Structure formats: structure tokens, C-alpha cells
Coordinates of C-alpha atoms in Angstrom, one line a residue:
M20 CA 5.7 -15.8 -18.0
E21 CA 5.7 -13.4 -15.1
V22 CA 2.1 -14.2 -14.3
L23 CA 2.7 -17.9 -14.6
I24 CA 5.6 -17.7 -12.1
L25 CA 3.6 -15.5 -9.7
I26 CA 0.4 -17.6 -9.7
G27 CA 2.2 -21.0 -10.3
S28 CA 4.6 -20.6 -7.4
F29 CA 1.8 -19.5 -5.1
I30 CA -0.3 -22.6 -6.0
L31 CA 2.7 -24.9 -5.7
L32 CA 3.5 -23.6 -2.3
L33 CA -0.1 -24.0 -1.2
I34 CA -0.1 -27.7 -2.4
I35 CA 2.9 -28.5 -0.3
R36 CA 1.1 -26.9 2.7
I37 CA 3.2 -23.8 3.3
P38 CA 1.3 -21.2 5.4
I39 CA -0.6 -18.9 3.1
A40 CA 1.2 -15.7 4.3
L41 CA 4.5 -17.3 3.4
C42 CA 3.1 -18.5 0.1
L43 CA 2.2 -14.9 -0.8
I44 CA 5.6 -13.5 0.3
I45 CA 7.7 -16.2 -1.4
S46 CA 5.8 -16.1 -4.7
S47 CA 6.0 -12.3 -4.7
L48 CA 9.8 -12.4 -4.1
V49 CA 10.3 -15.1 -6.8
A50 CA 8.2 -13.2 -9.4
G51 CA 9.8 -9.9 -8.4
L52 CA 13.3 -11.2 -8.8
Y53 CA 12.4 -12.7 -12.2
M54 CA 11.1 -9.2 -13.2
G55 CA 14.3 -7.5 -12.0
F56 CA 13.0 -5.9 -8.9
D57 CA 15.1 -5.4 -5.8
P58 CA 13.7 -7.6 -3.0
A59 CA 13.6 -4.6 -0.8
A60 CA 10.9 -3.1 -3.0
I61 CA 8.7 -6.1 -2.4
L62 CA 9.2 -5.8 1.3
Q63 CA 8.5 -2.1 1.2
R64 CA 5.2 -2.9 -0.4
M65 CA 4.4 -5.2 2.5
V66 CA 5.1 -2.5 5.1
G67 CA 3.1 0.0 3.0
G68 CA 0.1 -2.2 3.0
L69 CA -0.1 -1.9 6.7
N70 CA 0.0 1.9 6.6
S71 CA -3.7 2.5 6.8
F72 CA -5.6 4.3 9.6
S73 CA -8.7 2.1 9.2
L74 CA -6.6 -1.0 10.1
L75 CA -6.3 0.4 13.7
A76 CA -9.9 -0.7 14.3
I77 CA -9.0 -4.4 13.8
P78 CA -7.1 -4.9 17.1
F79 CA -9.8 -3.2 19.1
F80 CA -12.6 -5.3 17.5
I81 CA -10.6 -8.5 18.2
L82 CA -9.9 -7.4 21.8
A83 CA -13.5 -6.5 22.5
G84 CA -14.6 -9.9 21.2
E85 CA -12.0 -11.7 23.3
I86 CA -13.0 -9.8 26.5
M87 CA -16.7 -10.4 26.1
N88 CA -16.2 -14.1 25.2
E89 CA -13.9 -14.7 28.1
G90 CA -16.2 -12.9 30.5
G91 CA -19.2 -15.2 30.0
I92 CA -21.2 -13.2 27.4
S93 CA -21.9 -16.4 25.5
N94 CA -24.0 -18.0 28.3
R95 CA -25.9 -14.7 28.9
L96 CA -26.7 -14.4 25.2
I97 CA -27.9 -18.0 25.1
N98 CA -30.2 -17.3 28.1
L99 CA -31.5 -14.1 26.4
A100 CA -32.2 -16.0 23.2
N101 CA -34.0 -18.7 25.3
V102 CA -36.3 -16.1 26.8
I103 CA -37.2 -14.8 23.4
I104 CA -37.8 -18.0 21.4
G105 CA -36.9 -21.1 23.4
K106 CA -40.4 -22.4 24.1
V107 CA -41.3 -23.5 20.5
R108 CA -40.7 -27.0 19.1
G109 CA -37.0 -27.3 18.3
G110 CA -36.6 -24.2 20.5
L111 CA -33.0 -25.0 21.5
A112 CA -31.9 -25.1 17.9
M113 CA -33.6 -21.7 17.3
V114 CA -32.0 -20.4 20.4
N115 CA -28.7 -21.5 18.9
V116 CA -29.3 -19.4 15.7
L117 CA -30.5 -16.4 17.6
A118 CA -27.6 -16.5 20.0
S119 CA -25.3 -16.6 17.0
T120 CA -27.0 -13.5 15.7
F121 CA -26.3 -11.7 19.0
F122 CA -22.8 -13.1 19.4
G123 CA -21.8 -12.4 15.8
G124 CA -22.4 -8.8 16.5
I125 CA -19.8 -8.8 19.2
S126 CA -17.1 -11.2 18.1
G127 CA -17.3 -10.7 14.3
S128 CA -15.9 -14.2 13.9
S129 CA -17.5 -17.5 12.9
L130 CA -14.7 -19.4 14.5
A131 CA -15.2 -17.6 17.9
D132 CA -19.0 -18.1 17.6
T133 CA -18.7 -21.9 17.0
S134 CA -16.0 -22.3 19.7
S135 CA -17.8 -20.5 22.4
L136 CA -21.5 -21.1 21.8
G137 CA -20.9 -24.5 20.2
S138 CA -19.1 -25.8 23.2
V139 CA -22.2 -25.1 25.3
L140 CA -25.1 -25.7 22.9
I141 CA -23.9 -28.7 20.9
P142 CA -23.6 -31.0 24.0
M143 CA -26.9 -29.5 25.4
M144 CA -28.7 -30.2 22.2
K145 CA -27.4 -33.8 22.0
K146 CA -28.5 -34.3 25.6
Q147 CA -32.0 -33.2 24.8
G148 CA -32.3 -35.7 22.0
Y149 CA -31.2 -33.7 18.9
D150 CA -29.2 -35.7 16.4
S151 CA -25.5 -34.9 16.6
D152 CA -25.1 -33.9 12.9
Y153 CA -28.1 -31.6 13.2
S154 CA -26.7 -30.0 16.3
V155 CA -23.4 -29.3 14.6
S156 CA -25.0 -28.1 11.3
V157 CA -27.2 -25.6 13.1
T158 CA -24.3 -24.3 15.1
I159 CA -21.8 -23.8 12.3
S160 CA -24.2 -22.6 9.7
S161 CA -25.6 -19.9 12.0
S162 CA -22.1 -18.9 13.0
T163 CA -21.5 -17.4 9.5
Q164 CA -23.7 -14.5 10.6
G165 CA -20.6 -13.4 12.5
V166 CA -18.8 -12.3 9.4
M167 CA -21.8 -10.3 8.2
I168 CA -23.4 -8.6 11.2
P169 CA -21.4 -5.6 12.3
P170 CA -18.8 -5.0 13.6
S171 CA -16.8 -7.4 11.4
H172 CA -13.1 -7.1 11.0
N173 CA -13.4 -8.9 7.7
M174 CA -15.3 -5.9 6.4
I175 CA -12.4 -3.7 7.4
I176 CA -10.0 -6.0 5.6
Y177 CA -12.2 -5.7 2.5
S178 CA -12.3 -1.9 2.8
T179 CA -8.5 -1.8 2.8
A180 CA -8.2 -4.2 -0.2
A181 CA -10.9 -2.3 -2.1
G182 CA -9.1 1.0 -1.8
G183 CA -10.9 2.6 1.1
V184 CA -14.6 1.7 0.7
S185 CA -16.6 3.2 3.7
V186 CA -16.4 0.9 6.7
G187 CA -19.7 2.3 8.0
A188 CA -21.5 1.6 4.7
L189 CA -20.1 -1.9 4.7
F190 CA -21.3 -2.5 8.3
M191 CA -24.8 -1.3 7.4
G192 CA -24.7 -3.3 4.2
G193 CA -23.9 -6.5 6.0
L194 CA -26.7 -6.2 8.6
G195 CA -29.6 -6.9 6.3
P196 CA -28.1 -10.0 4.6
G197 CA -26.8 -11.3 8.0
L198 CA -30.3 -11.1 9.5
L199 CA -31.8 -12.6 6.3
L200 CA -29.4 -15.5 6.6
G201 CA -30.3 -16.0 10.3
I202 CA -34.1 -16.0 9.5
G203 CA -33.6 -18.5 6.6
I204 CA -31.6 -20.9 8.9
M205 CA -34.2 -20.5 11.7
I206 CA -37.1 -21.4 9.3
L207 CA -35.2 -24.5 8.2
T208 CA -34.4 -25.5 11.8
Y209 CA -38.0 -25.2 12.8
M210 CA -39.2 -27.2 9.8
M211 CA -36.7 -30.0 10.5
A212 CA -37.5 -29.9 14.2
V213 CA -41.2 -30.5 13.4
K214 CA -40.5 -33.2 10.9
R215 CA -38.1 -35.0 13.3
K216 CA -40.3 -34.3 16.4
Y217 CA -37.5 -32.6 18.4
P218 CA -38.5 -31.5 21.9
K219 CA -39.9 -28.1 22.9
G220 CA -37.8 -25.9 25.1
E221 CA -38.4 -25.5 28.8
P222 CA -40.1 -22.2 29.9
V223 CA -38.0 -19.8 31.8
K224 CA -39.1 -18.8 35.3
K225 CA -40.7 -15.4 35.4
E226 CA -38.6 -14.1 38.3
E227 CA -35.4 -14.9 36.3
I228 CA -36.4 -13.0 33.1
P229 CA -35.5 -9.4 34.2
K230 CA -31.9 -10.4 35.2
I231 CA -31.4 -12.5 32.0
V232 CA -32.6 -9.6 29.8
R233 CA -30.5 -7.0 31.7
D234 CA -27.3 -9.1 31.5
G235 CA -27.9 -9.9 27.8
L236 CA -28.7 -6.3 26.8
L237 CA -25.7 -5.0 28.6
G238 CA -23.4 -7.1 26.5
L239 CA -25.3 -6.3 23.3
F240 CA -25.0 -2.6 24.0
T241 CA -21.4 -2.9 22.7
I242 CA -22.8 -3.1 19.2
V243 CA -25.0 0.0 19.8
I244 CA -22.0 2.0 20.9
I245 CA -19.9 1.0 17.9
M246 CA -22.6 1.4 15.2
G247 CA -24.2 4.4 16.9
G248 CA -20.8 6.2 17.0
I249 CA -20.1 5.5 13.3
L250 CA -23.5 6.3 11.9
S251 CA -24.0 9.4 14.0
G252 CA -20.7 10.8 12.8
L253 CA -19.4 11.3 16.3
F254 CA -16.6 8.8 15.9
T255 CA -14.6 7.1 13.1
A256 CA -14.7 3.3 12.9
T257 CA -11.4 3.2 14.8
E258 CA -12.6 5.5 17.6
S259 CA -15.9 3.6 17.9
A260 CA -13.9 0.3 18.2
A261 CA -11.7 1.7 20.9
I262 CA -14.7 3.0 22.9
G263 CA -16.6 -0.2 22.4
T264 CA -13.6 -2.1 23.7
L265 CA -13.4 0.1 26.8
Y266 CA -17.1 -0.6 27.4
A267 CA -16.6 -4.3 27.0
F268 CA -13.8 -4.1 29.5
V269 CA -15.9 -2.3 32.1
I270 CA -18.9 -4.6 31.7
T271 CA -16.8 -7.8 31.9
F272 CA -14.7 -6.9 34.9
F273 CA -16.8 -4.6 36.9
V274 CA -20.4 -5.7 36.1
Y275 CA -20.4 -9.4 35.2
K276 CA -17.4 -10.0 37.5
E277 CA -17.2 -13.6 36.3
I278 CA -13.4 -13.7 35.7
P279 CA -10.5 -12.1 37.7
F280 CA -8.5 -9.3 36.3
A281 CA -5.5 -11.6 36.1
R282 CA -7.2 -13.2 33.0
M283 CA -6.5 -10.0 31.1
G284 CA -3.0 -11.2 30.3
I285 CA -4.3 -14.3 28.6
I286 CA -6.9 -12.2 26.7
L287 CA -4.2 -9.9 25.4
Q288 CA -2.0 -12.9 24.5
R289 CA -4.8 -14.4 22.3
T290 CA -5.6 -11.0 20.8
F291 CA -2.0 -10.4 19.8
K292 CA -1.8 -13.9 18.3
T293 CA -4.9 -13.3 16.2
L294 CA -3.8 -9.8 15.3
S295 CA -0.3 -10.9 14.2
M296 CA -1.8 -13.4 11.8
V297 CA -4.2 -10.9 10.3
L298 CA -1.6 -8.2 9.9
F299 CA 0.9 -10.6 8.5
L300 CA -1.6 -11.7 5.9
I301 CA -2.5 -8.1 5.0
G302 CA 1.2 -7.1 4.6
A303 CA 2.0 -10.3 2.5
S304 CA -1.0 -9.8 0.3
S305 CA -0.1 -6.2 -0.4
S306 CA 3.1 -7.1 -2.3
F307 CA 1.3 -9.9 -4.1
G308 CA -1.6 -7.6 -5.0
W309 CA 0.8 -5.0 -6.2
L310 CA 2.4 -7.5 -8.6
L311 CA -1.0 -8.6 -9.8
A312 CA -1.9 -5.1 -10.6
L313 CA 1.4 -4.4 -12.3
L314 CA 1.0 -7.5 -14.5
K315 CA -2.6 -6.4 -15.3
V316 CA -4.1 -9.7 -14.0
P317 CA -7.3 -8.0 -12.8
A318 CA -7.9 -6.6 -16.3
L319 CA -7.2 -10.0 -17.9
V320 CA -9.6 -11.8 -15.5
S321 CA -12.2 -9.1 -16.1
E322 CA -11.9 -9.4 -19.9
G323 CA -12.1 -13.2 -19.6
L324 CA -15.2 -13.3 -17.5
L325 CA -17.0 -10.6 -19.5
S326 CA -16.2 -12.4 -22.7
I327 CA -18.0 -15.5 -21.6
S328 CA -21.4 -13.8 -21.8
P329 CA -22.7 -10.3 -22.5
N330 CA -25.4 -10.9 -19.9
D331 CA -24.6 -9.2 -16.6
A332 CA -26.6 -11.9 -14.6
I333 CA -24.4 -14.6 -16.0
T334 CA -21.2 -12.7 -15.1
I335 CA -22.5 -12.2 -11.5
L336 CA -23.2 -16.0 -11.4
M337 CA -19.6 -16.7 -12.6
I338 CA -18.2 -14.4 -9.8
L339 CA -20.3 -16.3 -7.2
I340 CA -19.1 -19.7 -8.5
V341 CA -15.4 -18.5 -8.4
L342 CA -15.8 -17.2 -4.9
L343 CA -17.5 -20.4 -3.6
L344 CA -14.9 -22.6 -5.2
L345 CA -12.0 -20.5 -3.8
G346 CA -13.7 -20.5 -0.4
M347 CA -13.6 -24.3 -0.4
V348 CA -9.8 -24.4 -0.5
M349 CA -8.6 -21.2 1.2
D350 CA -9.4 -19.2 4.4
M351 CA -11.4 -16.0 4.4
A352 CA -8.9 -13.2 5.2
P353 CA -6.3 -14.1 2.5
L354 CA -9.0 -14.7 -0.1
I355 CA -10.5 -11.2 0.6
L356 CA -7.1 -9.7 0.0
I357 CA -6.4 -11.7 -3.1
A358 CA -9.8 -11.8 -4.8
T359 CA -10.9 -8.2 -4.2
P360 CA -8.4 -6.5 -6.6
I361 CA -9.1 -9.1 -9.2
L362 CA -12.9 -9.4 -9.1
L363 CA -14.0 -6.0 -7.9
P364 CA -13.3 -4.4 -11.4
V365 CA -15.4 -7.2 -12.9
A366 CA -18.2 -6.6 -10.4
T367 CA -18.3 -2.8 -10.9
S368 CA -18.3 -3.3 -14.7
V369 CA -21.6 -5.1 -14.5
G370 CA -23.1 -2.4 -12.2
M371 CA -22.4 -3.7 -8.7
D372 CA -21.6 -1.1 -6.1
P373 CA -18.3 -1.7 -4.2
V374 CA -20.3 -2.0 -1.0
H375 CA -22.7 -4.5 -2.6
F376 CA -19.8 -6.5 -3.9
G377 CA -18.1 -6.5 -0.6
V378 CA -21.2 -7.9 1.2
V379 CA -21.6 -10.6 -1.5
L380 CA -17.8 -11.4 -1.3
I381 CA -17.9 -11.8 2.5
L382 CA -21.1 -13.9 2.4
A383 CA -19.7 -16.3 -0.3
L384 CA -16.5 -16.7 1.6
G385 CA -18.4 -17.2 4.8
I386 CA -20.0 -20.2 3.2
G387 CA -16.5 -21.4 2.4
L388 CA -15.7 -21.5 6.1
I389 CA -18.1 -24.4 6.6
T390 CA -17.4 -26.2 3.3
P391 CA -15.0 -29.1 2.9
P392 CA -12.2 -29.8 2.3
V393 CA -10.6 -26.8 4.1
G394 CA -13.5 -25.2 6.0
S395 CA -12.0 -24.3 9.4
V396 CA -15.3 -23.8 11.1
L397 CA -16.6 -27.1 9.9
F398 CA -13.6 -28.8 11.5
V399 CA -14.1 -27.0 14.8
G400 CA -17.8 -27.9 14.8
S401 CA -17.1 -31.5 14.0
A402 CA -14.5 -31.7 16.8
I403 CA -16.9 -30.2 19.4
G404 CA -19.8 -32.5 18.2
R405 CA -17.4 -35.5 18.1
I406 CA -18.5 -36.6 14.7
P407 CA -16.6 -37.2 11.4
I408 CA -16.3 -34.5 8.9
E409 CA -18.1 -36.6 6.3
K410 CA -21.1 -37.0 8.6
A411 CA -21.1 -33.2 9.4
S412 CA -20.9 -32.4 5.7
K413 CA -23.8 -34.6 4.9
G414 CA -25.9 -33.1 7.6
M415 CA -25.1 -29.6 6.2
L416 CA -26.7 -30.3 2.8
P417 CA -30.1 -28.6 3.6
F418 CA -28.3 -25.7 5.3
Y419 CA -26.0 -25.2 2.3
A420 CA -29.1 -25.0 0.1
V421 CA -30.6 -22.2 2.3
M422 CA -27.3 -20.3 2.4
I423 CA -27.0 -20.5 -1.4
V424 CA -30.5 -19.1 -1.8
V425 CA -29.7 -16.2 0.5
L426 CA -26.4 -15.6 -1.4
L427 CA -28.3 -15.4 -4.7
L428 CA -30.9 -13.0 -3.2
V429 CA -28.2 -10.7 -1.9
A430 CA -26.3 -10.8 -5.2
Y431 CA -29.2 -10.2 -7.5
I432 CA -31.3 -7.9 -5.4
P433 CA -29.0 -5.0 -4.5
S434 CA -31.5 -3.4 -2.1
V435 CA -31.1 -6.2 0.4
S436 CA -27.6 -4.9 1.1
M437 CA -27.8 -1.3 -0.1
Y438 CA -31.0 -0.1 1.5
L439 CA -29.6 0.6 4.9
P440 CA -26.4 2.3 3.7
G441 CA -28.6 4.5 1.5
L442 CA -30.5 5.8 4.5
F443 CA -27.3 7.1 6.1
E444 CA -25.7 8.7 3.1

């Protein structure tokens, strides 16, 4: 009955469109009161869930992404990608994918990627003769690299939910799958461009190339600072995030000089808004997760999934199906916090390393961000491209196929995500 009240009240509140964080808190309080707990104990669990040093990296990563995005890094990365790959047939689509690879390593957010790069590239692609649904599909599918390629604050959220899995190992574990995803989407965009006879990109003037490369690499060096600091052992993830943010601040306001310093107030305002939502979710999910563990829900789910088939491959497939279905109806951050304590024991029981499972989890939920009916990135891309959700979803079908293939490769071939972390053990 306690499990029914906890899960049932949460689902009911979701159906009537209560914000997810409030759903978690209210259902925890209702179940806790039924079980005889003092409401203060539930609230103390919320506060305790935020008492983690690794969470300090999240505000720095968000702030660094906001600074670089506001300071014009998106246009510079588009120009850099254009120099590298823009001259082939369908070059602008491939520039879109490569720019998302670069930008994802700075913002760590699919939504930020789609909003900033998409607002430039989708109208540009449509103007050059690309179909609108194709332009939106390329933009939003490639944006999912943002949650995989380090630094990703979603990896930090998973690390917290999983009980302290190494953030550095997760960052390195996400790099290979993120690049594999980008390559897969790029191959598809080229094949579709050839079939539909989309135009070739215009060559860049030779005298402009040095400046374009310099400006692009200066922005990308933020990733080098963060990852280099973590992997070398010089800094913790939090310290690297702080230093990376300082570097982003200097590059944006003293090198690029595209925006006045007065814009810093707006940047901080957006950062605090995003951060408050993330931390509120983490706190709310802590009390919910505590009750789940107390009621032995993870053990029940584990036994249920393992009883379906003794075959580990089938169990992994069941995990993937559950994650993809959940990703269709809920956003990424709360799902990481809810699904991790439930599914991680199942994954480890079939031989998946916690880092490997974390990468699979993030990738599967990243696909959910662009999947109807609740995919937030799908909605943003459709709004920028000015096309209905139905048309965007139909145009996404070949891209969904590529992403599912990449997900299966990452899930069933551990070395795709575990090779790089193994080198730095």
C-alpha cells in the first residue's frame, strides 16, 4: 500500500500537470505521513540531498555555458565548423552537426545548443534550399551530443544519484559515445543530402581562415582546461569548473568583446534560474528516492526484470526500453534522479559498470528530449523552424533509427564508453 500511495500519487500529480519537483515533494509527504513519519524528516532528506561537494560544479558549468553562449561563441563555432567541413554536398547540415559537437562541450545542454545554434542555422539552411523538417531534424538530433560530451552537468547529477561515481570517469565515458553519435548523424545527413541534391557549401576566403580558427579554438579551450584539470589530477571537477568559468569570462569580455559587461547581470539571472530548477529537483528527488529505498522498490524492480529472462542481453534490452519510454514522458534531470536508484542495481547485477550504465542512461534519456509527446528540445526546434510537431517528428524518423543503433552499440559494447576511463585509472 505504501508503494502504491507513493508511486500512484506521483503519477496522478503528473497527469494533472503539476510541476515535477512538486510532484516528488507532495507524493513523498503523502506517503511519509501514511507511514507515520514526521513531515520534517522528509524535508530534512531534501536538504540532505543537496549536501554534496560535487554539486558545486553544476553552477559553474551552467554559468560558463551562459557566458560563452551570450558572448557569441555559437557563431564562431559555426564558422570553425564551416572551415573544416563546409565545402562538401550538404555541407551546411554537416556544419550544423560539427558545431553541435563543439558547442555541446561548452554548454552541456541540448536545449541551449538548439536555441543558440538552431536560431542561426535553421533559417540559414532553409534559405539555402534545405527542407524545413530536415533542417530541424539535423539541429535537434545533433544537439543531444550536448548531454554526452563533457562537461555535462547531467553527468554530475547522475554521479550524485548513483552514490558518488567518479565525475571524471563519467566525462571520459561520455566522450566516445558522444562522438560516435555525431559521426552517425553526420553520415546520415550526407547520404540524405546526396539523395535530395542539397547544395554544396561556399568556400571560405583564405585570408579569413586564421582568425576563424583562432576565435573558435579560444572558445573550445574551455573544455581543455576543465578536462585537463580533472584528468591530470591538478583540480577536482568543481575546481576545474570554476577555473573554466573564469577563463570563459575573460575570453568573452576581454577578447571577443562582443557584449558589454552590463550583460553580466542578465547572464547571472538566467544562471540562477536554471540552477534553482536543477537544485530544487535534486532536493525533491532525494526524499522520494529515500522512500523508494526504504520500501525496497529498487530490489522489487530488479527481481521483476531479472525474472523475465535469465539472459543478460534481454535484461539490458528491457532497461533500454524502460528508459526510452520514460524519456518520452518526462524530462531528463528528474528521470536521472528517479531511475538511477531503481535501475542501477539491475544494471550492475548483469555486469554493467556504474560508469557504463550512467553513459547509457544519459544517452537514452537524451533521445527522450527529442521524442514526442514531451520532448522539450523537439518543441524548441519546431518553434524555431516554424513547423508543426507532427511534421518535425516525421522528419526525425531516420535520425531516431541512427540514434537507436548508437544506443545499442554503447549498451552492448562496453569498450565504447569504458575504453577512455580505463586509460586514466
